[in-house]
Short mmCIF file of C-alpha atoms and ligand atoms in Angstrom, two decimals:
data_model
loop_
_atom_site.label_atom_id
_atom_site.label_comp_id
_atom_site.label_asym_id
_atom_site.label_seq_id
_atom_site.Cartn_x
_atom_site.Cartn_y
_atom_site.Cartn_z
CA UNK A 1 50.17 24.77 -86.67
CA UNK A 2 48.84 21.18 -87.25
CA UNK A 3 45.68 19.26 -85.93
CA UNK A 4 45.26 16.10 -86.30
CA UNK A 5 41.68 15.31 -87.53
CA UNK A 6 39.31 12.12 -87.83
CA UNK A 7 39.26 10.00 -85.03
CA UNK A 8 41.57 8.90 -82.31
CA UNK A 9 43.16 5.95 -83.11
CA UNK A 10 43.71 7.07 -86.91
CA UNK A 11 45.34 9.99 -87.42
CA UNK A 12 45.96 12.41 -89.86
CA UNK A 13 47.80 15.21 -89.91
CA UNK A 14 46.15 18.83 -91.38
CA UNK A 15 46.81 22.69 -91.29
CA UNK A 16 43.45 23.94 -90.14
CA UNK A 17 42.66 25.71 -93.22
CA UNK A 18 41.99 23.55 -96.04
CA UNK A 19 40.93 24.24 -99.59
CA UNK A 20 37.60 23.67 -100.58
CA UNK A 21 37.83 23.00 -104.61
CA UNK A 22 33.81 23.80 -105.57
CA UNK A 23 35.03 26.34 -107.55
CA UNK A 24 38.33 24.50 -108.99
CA UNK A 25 36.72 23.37 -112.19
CA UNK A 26 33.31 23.94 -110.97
CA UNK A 27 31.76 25.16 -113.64
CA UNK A 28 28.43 23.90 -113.15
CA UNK A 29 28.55 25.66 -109.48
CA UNK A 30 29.91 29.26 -111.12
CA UNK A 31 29.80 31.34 -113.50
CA UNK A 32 33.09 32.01 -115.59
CA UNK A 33 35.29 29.31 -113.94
CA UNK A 34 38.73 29.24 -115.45
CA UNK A 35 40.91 25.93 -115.38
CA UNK A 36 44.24 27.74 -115.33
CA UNK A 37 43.02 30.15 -112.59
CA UNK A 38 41.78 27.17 -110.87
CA UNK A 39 44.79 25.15 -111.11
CA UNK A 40 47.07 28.20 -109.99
CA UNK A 41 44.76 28.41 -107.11
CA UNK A 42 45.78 24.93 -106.25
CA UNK A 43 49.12 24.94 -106.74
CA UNK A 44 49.21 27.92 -104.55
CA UNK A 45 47.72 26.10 -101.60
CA UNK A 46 49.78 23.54 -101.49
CA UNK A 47 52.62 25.73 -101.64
CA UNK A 48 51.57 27.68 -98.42
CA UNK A 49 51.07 24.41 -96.60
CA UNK A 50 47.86 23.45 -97.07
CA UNK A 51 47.72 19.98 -97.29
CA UNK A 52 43.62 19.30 -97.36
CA UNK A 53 41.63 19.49 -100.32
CA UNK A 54 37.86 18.99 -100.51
CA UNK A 55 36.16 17.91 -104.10
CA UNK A 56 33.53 16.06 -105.18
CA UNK A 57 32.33 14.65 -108.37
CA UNK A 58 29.35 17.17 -108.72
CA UNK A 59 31.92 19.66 -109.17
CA UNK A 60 31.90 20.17 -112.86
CA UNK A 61 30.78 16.47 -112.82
CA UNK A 62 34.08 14.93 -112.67
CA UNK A 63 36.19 18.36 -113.58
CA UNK A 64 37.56 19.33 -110.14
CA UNK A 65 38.78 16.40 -109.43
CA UNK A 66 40.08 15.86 -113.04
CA UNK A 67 42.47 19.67 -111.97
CA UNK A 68 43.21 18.59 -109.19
CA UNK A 69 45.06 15.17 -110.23
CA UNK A 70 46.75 17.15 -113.04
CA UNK A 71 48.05 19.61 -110.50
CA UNK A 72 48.75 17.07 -107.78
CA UNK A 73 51.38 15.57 -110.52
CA UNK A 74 53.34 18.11 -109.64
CA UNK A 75 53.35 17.54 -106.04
CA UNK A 76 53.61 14.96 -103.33
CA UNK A 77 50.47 13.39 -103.31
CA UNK A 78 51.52 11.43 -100.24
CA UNK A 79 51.43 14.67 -98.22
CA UNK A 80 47.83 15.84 -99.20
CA UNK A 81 44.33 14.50 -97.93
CA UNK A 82 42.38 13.90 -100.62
CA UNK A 83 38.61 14.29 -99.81
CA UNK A 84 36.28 14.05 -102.55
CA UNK A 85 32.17 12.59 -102.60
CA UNK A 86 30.37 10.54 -104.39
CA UNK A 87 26.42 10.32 -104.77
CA UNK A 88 25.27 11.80 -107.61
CA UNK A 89 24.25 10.18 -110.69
CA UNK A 90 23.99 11.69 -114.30
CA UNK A 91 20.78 10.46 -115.98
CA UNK A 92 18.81 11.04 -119.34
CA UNK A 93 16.34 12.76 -116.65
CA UNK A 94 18.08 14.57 -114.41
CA UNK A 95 20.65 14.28 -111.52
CA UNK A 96 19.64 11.40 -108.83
CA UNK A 97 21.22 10.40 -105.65
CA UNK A 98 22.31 6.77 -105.99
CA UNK A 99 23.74 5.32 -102.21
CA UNK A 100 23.76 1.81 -104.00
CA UNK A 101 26.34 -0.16 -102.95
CA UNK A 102 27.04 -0.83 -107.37
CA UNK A 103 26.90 2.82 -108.15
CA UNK A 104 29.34 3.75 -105.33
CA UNK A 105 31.93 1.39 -106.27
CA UNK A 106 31.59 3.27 -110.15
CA UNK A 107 31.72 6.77 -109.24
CA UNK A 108 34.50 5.84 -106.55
CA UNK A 109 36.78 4.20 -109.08
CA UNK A 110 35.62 7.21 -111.28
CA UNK A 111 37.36 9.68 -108.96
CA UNK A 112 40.08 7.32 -108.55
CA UNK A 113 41.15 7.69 -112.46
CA UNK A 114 40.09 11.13 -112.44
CA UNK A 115 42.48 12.17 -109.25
CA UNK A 116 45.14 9.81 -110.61
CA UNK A 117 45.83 8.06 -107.34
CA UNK A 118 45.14 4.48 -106.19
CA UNK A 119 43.28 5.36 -102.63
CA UNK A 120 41.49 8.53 -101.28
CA UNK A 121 42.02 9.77 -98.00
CA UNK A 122 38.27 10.68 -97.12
CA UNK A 123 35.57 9.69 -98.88
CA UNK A 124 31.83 11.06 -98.52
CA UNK A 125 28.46 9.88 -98.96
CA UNK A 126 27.57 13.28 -100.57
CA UNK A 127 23.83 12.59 -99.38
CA UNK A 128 21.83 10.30 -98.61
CA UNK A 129 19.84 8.31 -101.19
CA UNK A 130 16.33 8.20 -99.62
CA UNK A 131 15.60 5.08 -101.90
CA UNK A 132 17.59 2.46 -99.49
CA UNK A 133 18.91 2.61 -95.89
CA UNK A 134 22.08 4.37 -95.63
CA UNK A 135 23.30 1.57 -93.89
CA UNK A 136 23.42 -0.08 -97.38
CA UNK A 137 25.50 2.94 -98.56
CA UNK A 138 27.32 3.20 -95.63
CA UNK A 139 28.40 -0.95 -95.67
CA UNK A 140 29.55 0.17 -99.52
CA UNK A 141 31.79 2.25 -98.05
CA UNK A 142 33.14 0.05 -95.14
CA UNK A 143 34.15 -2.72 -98.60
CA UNK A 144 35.94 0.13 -99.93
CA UNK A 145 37.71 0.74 -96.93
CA UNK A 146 39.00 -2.80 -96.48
CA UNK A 147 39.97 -3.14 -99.79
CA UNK A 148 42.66 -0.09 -99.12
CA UNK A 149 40.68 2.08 -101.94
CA UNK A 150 39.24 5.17 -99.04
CA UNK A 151 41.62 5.80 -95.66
CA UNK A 152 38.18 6.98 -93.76
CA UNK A 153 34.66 7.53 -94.10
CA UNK A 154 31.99 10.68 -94.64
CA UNK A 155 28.77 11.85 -94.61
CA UNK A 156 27.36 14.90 -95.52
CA UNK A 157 23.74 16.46 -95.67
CA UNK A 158 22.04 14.22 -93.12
CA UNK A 159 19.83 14.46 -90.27
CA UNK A 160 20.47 12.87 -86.87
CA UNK A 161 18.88 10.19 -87.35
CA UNK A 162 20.33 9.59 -90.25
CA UNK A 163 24.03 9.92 -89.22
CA UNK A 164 22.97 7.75 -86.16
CA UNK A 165 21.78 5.20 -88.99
CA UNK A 166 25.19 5.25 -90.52
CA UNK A 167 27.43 5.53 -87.52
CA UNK A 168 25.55 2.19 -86.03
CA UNK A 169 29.13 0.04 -86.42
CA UNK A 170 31.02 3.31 -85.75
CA UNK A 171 32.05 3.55 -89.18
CA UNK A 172 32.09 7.35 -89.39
CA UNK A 173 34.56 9.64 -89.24
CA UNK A 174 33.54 12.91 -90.65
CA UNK A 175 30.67 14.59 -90.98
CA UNK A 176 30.25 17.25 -93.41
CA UNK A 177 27.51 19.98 -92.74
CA UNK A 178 26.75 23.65 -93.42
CA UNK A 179 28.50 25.81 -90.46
CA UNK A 180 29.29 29.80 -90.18
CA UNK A 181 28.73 32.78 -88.18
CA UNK A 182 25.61 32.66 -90.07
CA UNK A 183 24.40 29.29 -90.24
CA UNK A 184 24.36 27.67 -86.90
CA UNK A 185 21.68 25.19 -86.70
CA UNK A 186 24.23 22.01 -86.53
CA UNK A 187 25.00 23.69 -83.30
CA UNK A 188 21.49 22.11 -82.66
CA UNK A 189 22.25 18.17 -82.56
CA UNK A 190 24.57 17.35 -85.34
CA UNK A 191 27.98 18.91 -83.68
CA UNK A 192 26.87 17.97 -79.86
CA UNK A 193 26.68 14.11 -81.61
CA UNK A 194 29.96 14.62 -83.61
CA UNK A 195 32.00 15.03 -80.47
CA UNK A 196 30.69 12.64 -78.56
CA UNK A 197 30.97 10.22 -81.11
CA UNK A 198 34.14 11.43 -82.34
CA UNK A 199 33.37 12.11 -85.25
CA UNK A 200 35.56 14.81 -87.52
CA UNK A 201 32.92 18.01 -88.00
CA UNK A 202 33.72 19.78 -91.18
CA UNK A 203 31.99 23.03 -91.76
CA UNK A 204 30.91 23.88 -95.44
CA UNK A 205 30.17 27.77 -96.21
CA UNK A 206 32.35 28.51 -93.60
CA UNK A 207 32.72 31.84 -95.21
CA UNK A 208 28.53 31.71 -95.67
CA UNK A 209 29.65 31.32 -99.64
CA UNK A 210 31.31 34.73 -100.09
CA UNK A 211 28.87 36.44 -97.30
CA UNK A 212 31.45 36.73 -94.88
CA UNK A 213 34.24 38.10 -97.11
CA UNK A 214 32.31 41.20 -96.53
CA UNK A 215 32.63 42.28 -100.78
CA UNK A 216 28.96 41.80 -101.36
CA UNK A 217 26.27 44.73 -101.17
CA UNK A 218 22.97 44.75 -101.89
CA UNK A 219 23.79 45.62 -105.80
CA UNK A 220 25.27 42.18 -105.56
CA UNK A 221 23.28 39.45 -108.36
CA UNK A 222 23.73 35.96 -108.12
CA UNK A 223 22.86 35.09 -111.73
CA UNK A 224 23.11 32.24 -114.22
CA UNK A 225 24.66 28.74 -113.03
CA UNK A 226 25.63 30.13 -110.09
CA UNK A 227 24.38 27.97 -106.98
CA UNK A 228 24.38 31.13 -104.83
CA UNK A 229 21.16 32.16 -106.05
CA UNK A 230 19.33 29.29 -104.49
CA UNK A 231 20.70 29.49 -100.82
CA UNK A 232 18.43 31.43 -98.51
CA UNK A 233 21.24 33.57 -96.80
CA UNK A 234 21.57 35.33 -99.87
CA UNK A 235 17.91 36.25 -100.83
CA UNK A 236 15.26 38.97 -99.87
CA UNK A 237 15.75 40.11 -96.38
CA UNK A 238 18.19 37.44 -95.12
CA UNK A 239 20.98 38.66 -97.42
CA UNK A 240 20.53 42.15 -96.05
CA UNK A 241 20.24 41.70 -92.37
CA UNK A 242 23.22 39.36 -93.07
CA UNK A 243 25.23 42.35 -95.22
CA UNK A 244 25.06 44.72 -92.18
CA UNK A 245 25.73 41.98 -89.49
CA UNK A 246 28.95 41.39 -91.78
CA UNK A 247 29.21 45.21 -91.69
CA UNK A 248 29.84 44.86 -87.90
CA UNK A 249 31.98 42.57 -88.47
CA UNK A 250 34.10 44.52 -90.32
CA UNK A 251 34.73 46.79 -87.13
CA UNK A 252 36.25 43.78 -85.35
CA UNK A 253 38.28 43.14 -88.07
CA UNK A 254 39.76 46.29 -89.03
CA UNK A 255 40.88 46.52 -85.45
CA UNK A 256 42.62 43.36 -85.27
CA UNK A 257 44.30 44.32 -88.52
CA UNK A 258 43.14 41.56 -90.69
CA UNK A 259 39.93 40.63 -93.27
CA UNK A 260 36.26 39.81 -92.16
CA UNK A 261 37.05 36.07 -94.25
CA UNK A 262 40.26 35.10 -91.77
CA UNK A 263 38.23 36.53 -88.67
CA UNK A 264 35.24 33.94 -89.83
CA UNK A 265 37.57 31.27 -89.67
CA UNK A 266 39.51 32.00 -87.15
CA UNK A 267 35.97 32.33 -84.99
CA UNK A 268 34.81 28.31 -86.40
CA UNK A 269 38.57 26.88 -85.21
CA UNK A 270 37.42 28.40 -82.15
CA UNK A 271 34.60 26.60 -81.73
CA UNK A 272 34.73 23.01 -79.35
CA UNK A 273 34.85 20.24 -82.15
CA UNK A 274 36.01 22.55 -85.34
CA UNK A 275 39.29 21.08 -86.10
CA UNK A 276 39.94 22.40 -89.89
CA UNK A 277 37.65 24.53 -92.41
CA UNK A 278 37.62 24.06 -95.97
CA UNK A 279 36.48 27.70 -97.32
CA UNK A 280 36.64 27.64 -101.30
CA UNK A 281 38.89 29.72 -103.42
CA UNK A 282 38.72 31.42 -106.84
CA UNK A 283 42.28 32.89 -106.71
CA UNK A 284 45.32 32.62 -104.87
CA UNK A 285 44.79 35.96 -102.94
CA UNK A 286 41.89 34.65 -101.32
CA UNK A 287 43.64 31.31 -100.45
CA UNK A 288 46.32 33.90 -99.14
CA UNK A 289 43.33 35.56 -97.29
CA UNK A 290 42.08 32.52 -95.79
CA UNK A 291 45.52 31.62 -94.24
CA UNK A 292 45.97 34.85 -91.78
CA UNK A 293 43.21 33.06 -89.41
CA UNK A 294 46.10 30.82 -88.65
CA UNK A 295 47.64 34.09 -87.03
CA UNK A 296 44.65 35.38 -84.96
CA UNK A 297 44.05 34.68 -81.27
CA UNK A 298 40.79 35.55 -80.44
CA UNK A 299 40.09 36.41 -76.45
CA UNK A 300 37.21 35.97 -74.73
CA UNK A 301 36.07 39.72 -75.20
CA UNK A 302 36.48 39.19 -78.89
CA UNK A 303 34.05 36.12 -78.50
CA UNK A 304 31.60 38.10 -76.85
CA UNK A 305 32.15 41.17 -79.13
CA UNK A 306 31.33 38.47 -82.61
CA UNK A 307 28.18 36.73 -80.45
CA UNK A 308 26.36 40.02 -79.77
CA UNK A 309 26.78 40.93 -83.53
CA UNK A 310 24.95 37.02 -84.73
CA UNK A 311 23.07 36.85 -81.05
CA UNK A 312 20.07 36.49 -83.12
CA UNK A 313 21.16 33.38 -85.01
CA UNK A 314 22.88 31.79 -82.30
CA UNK A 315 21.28 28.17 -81.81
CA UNK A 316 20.96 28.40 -78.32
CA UNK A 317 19.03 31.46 -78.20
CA UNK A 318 16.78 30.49 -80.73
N1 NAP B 1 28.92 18.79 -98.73
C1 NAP B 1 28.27 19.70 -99.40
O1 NAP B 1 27.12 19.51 -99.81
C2 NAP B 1 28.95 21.00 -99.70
C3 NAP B 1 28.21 22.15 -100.04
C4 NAP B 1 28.89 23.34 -100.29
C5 NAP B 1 30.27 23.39 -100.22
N2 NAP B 1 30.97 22.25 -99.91
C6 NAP B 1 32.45 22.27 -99.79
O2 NAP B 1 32.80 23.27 -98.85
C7 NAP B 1 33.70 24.20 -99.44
C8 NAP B 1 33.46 25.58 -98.87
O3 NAP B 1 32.14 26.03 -99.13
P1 NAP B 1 31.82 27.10 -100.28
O4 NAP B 1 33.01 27.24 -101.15
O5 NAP B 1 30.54 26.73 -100.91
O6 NAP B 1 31.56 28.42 -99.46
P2 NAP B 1 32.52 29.38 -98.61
O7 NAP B 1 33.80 28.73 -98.34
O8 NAP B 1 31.71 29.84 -97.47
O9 NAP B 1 32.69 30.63 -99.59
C9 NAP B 1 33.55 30.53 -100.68
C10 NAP B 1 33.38 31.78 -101.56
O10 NAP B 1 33.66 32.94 -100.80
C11 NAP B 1 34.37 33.90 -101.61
N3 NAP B 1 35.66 34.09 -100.94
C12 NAP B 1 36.58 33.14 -100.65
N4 NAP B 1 37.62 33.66 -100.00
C13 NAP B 1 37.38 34.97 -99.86
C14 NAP B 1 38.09 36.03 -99.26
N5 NAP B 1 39.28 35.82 -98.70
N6 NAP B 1 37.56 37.26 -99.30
C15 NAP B 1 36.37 37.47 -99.88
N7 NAP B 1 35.62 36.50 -100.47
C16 NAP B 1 36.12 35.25 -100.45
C17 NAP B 1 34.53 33.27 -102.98
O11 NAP B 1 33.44 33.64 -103.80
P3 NAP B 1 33.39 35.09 -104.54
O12 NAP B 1 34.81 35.49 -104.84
O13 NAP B 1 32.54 34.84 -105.74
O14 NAP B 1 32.74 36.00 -103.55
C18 NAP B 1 34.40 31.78 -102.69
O15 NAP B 1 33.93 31.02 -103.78
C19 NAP B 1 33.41 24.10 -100.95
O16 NAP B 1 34.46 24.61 -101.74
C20 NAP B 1 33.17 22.62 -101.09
O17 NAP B 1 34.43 21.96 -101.17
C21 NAP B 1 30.33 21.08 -99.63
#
């Protein structure tokens, strides 16, 4: 099954379930991140057909993408979409955004090296700098683009107004924002604007970063580097009204025959505008996992049946 994603008039082609990379070298993101299970989780998605991966430089500051342009060696680089993101900056006192038209052009050409390939497919603002207009970022960007170095462009982590700032030419193509069963508030403006615009939405955390697998209890500790222990929908009494909503789940699941993860997924391609998810892997089983949603159907019942179990979180009801 293949969509084709970003805007109209420029195509590409992509299996609805990506690979998002965060924890393919990421081992700033995670604890006990291993290269070669990383790169074996790689080559494993591209040898099912998955022919979208999502990076960034924050991922182990430059390691993810490093993997991923030893592993794509070994592949046709041609047939992947290569979507990586570029914002932050290293410095003697901390990590900054820089949107600066300079600093983009050096972390770009960064990733270039490090993915060993002379263009990328999709390139993202990874947020906005609040120190200059994202216009300024966004014109970077559009340089880039007609100087054959990015195919399209993307933002990520912005408001509305923000992404109306940046789309003012119609420069965007993707948006890249936090969407799940769980998380729904881009049902608010952000996806309503996205396709009437035309805009590609990508959910990130489509799997609500692990929630949704349905493995976690609430023994389960977040500890260390781990990013997970800073995201609300895994602290206090979030994480366990979410634990037994993904106990529900579980019901639905079992009775179609397949995991809580490829029900998640399969429930986002169902929704108007969700043309591909990215949901991260640490192994090849869970890539494995991730690629049943391509065999689910889900009626209107079962629609109903997942609503009434997040009715609570649902934007519109709100
Ligand atoms: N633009 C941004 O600011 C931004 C932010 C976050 C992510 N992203 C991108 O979006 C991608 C997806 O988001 P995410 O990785 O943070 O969250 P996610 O896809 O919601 O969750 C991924 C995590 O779920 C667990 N998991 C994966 N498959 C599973 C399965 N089949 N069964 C059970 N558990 C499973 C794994 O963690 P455990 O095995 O440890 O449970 C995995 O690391 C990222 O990889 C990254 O490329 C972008």
């Amino acid at each position: 099954m293949i969509k084709t994603l970003l805007s109209e008039n420029k195509k590409i082609d992509v299996l609805p379930i990506g690979l998002g990379a965060n924890a393919i070298g990421g081992y700033n993101i995670f604890n006990n991140i291993e290269d070669d299970k990383g790169k074996k989780t790689l080559h494993h998605a591209l040898e099912r057909g998955i022919n979208f991966i999502d990076t960034a430089f924050r991922y182990g500051n430059g390691h993810s993408e490093e993997l991923i342009g030893e592993v794509l060696k070994e592949h046709n680089r041609e047939q992947v979409v290569i979507a990586t993101k570029g914002a932050h900056r290293l410095t003697p006192n901390g990590i900054i955004m820089d949107g600066s038209p300079a600093y983009l052009r050096e972390t770009l050409e960064n990733s270039l090296r490090r993915l060993k390939t002379d263009y990328i497919d999709l390139f993202y603002l990874h947020y906005p700098d609040k120190t200059i207009p994202i216009s300024e970022s966004i014109g970077a960007l559009e340089t880039f683009r007609q100087e054959g170095k990015i195919r399209y462009i993307g933002v990520s982590n912005v408001t509305l107004a923000q992404l109306k700032e940046a789309n003012q030419n119609h420069s965007i193509n993707a948006l890249q924002y936090r969407y799940s069963l769980i998380e729904r508030d881009a049902e608010d403006q952000l996806l309503p604007y996205c396709i009437k615009h035309n805009i590609s939405f990508i959910p990130y955390g489509p799997l609500s970063y692990g929630l949704l697998g349905g493995k976690y209890t609430p023994d389960t500790v977040f500890q260390g580097n781990d990013w997970r222990t800073r995201l609300d929908v895994l602290k206090g009494k979030q994480f366990i009204d979410n634990l037994q909503r993904v106990e529900q789940l579980k019901i639905i699941a079992n009775k179609k025959n397949t995991s809580t993860a490829a029900l998640s997924l399969a429930w986002l391609l169902s929704q108007r505008g969700i043309d591909i998810v990215i949901p991260g892997a640490k192994s090849p089983e869970q890539v494995s996992d991730h690629l049943l949603a391509l065999d689910i159907s889900l009626t209107n019942q079962d629609l109903d049946e997942i609503d009434a179990i997040f009715n609570d979180l649902i934007y519109s009801k709100k």
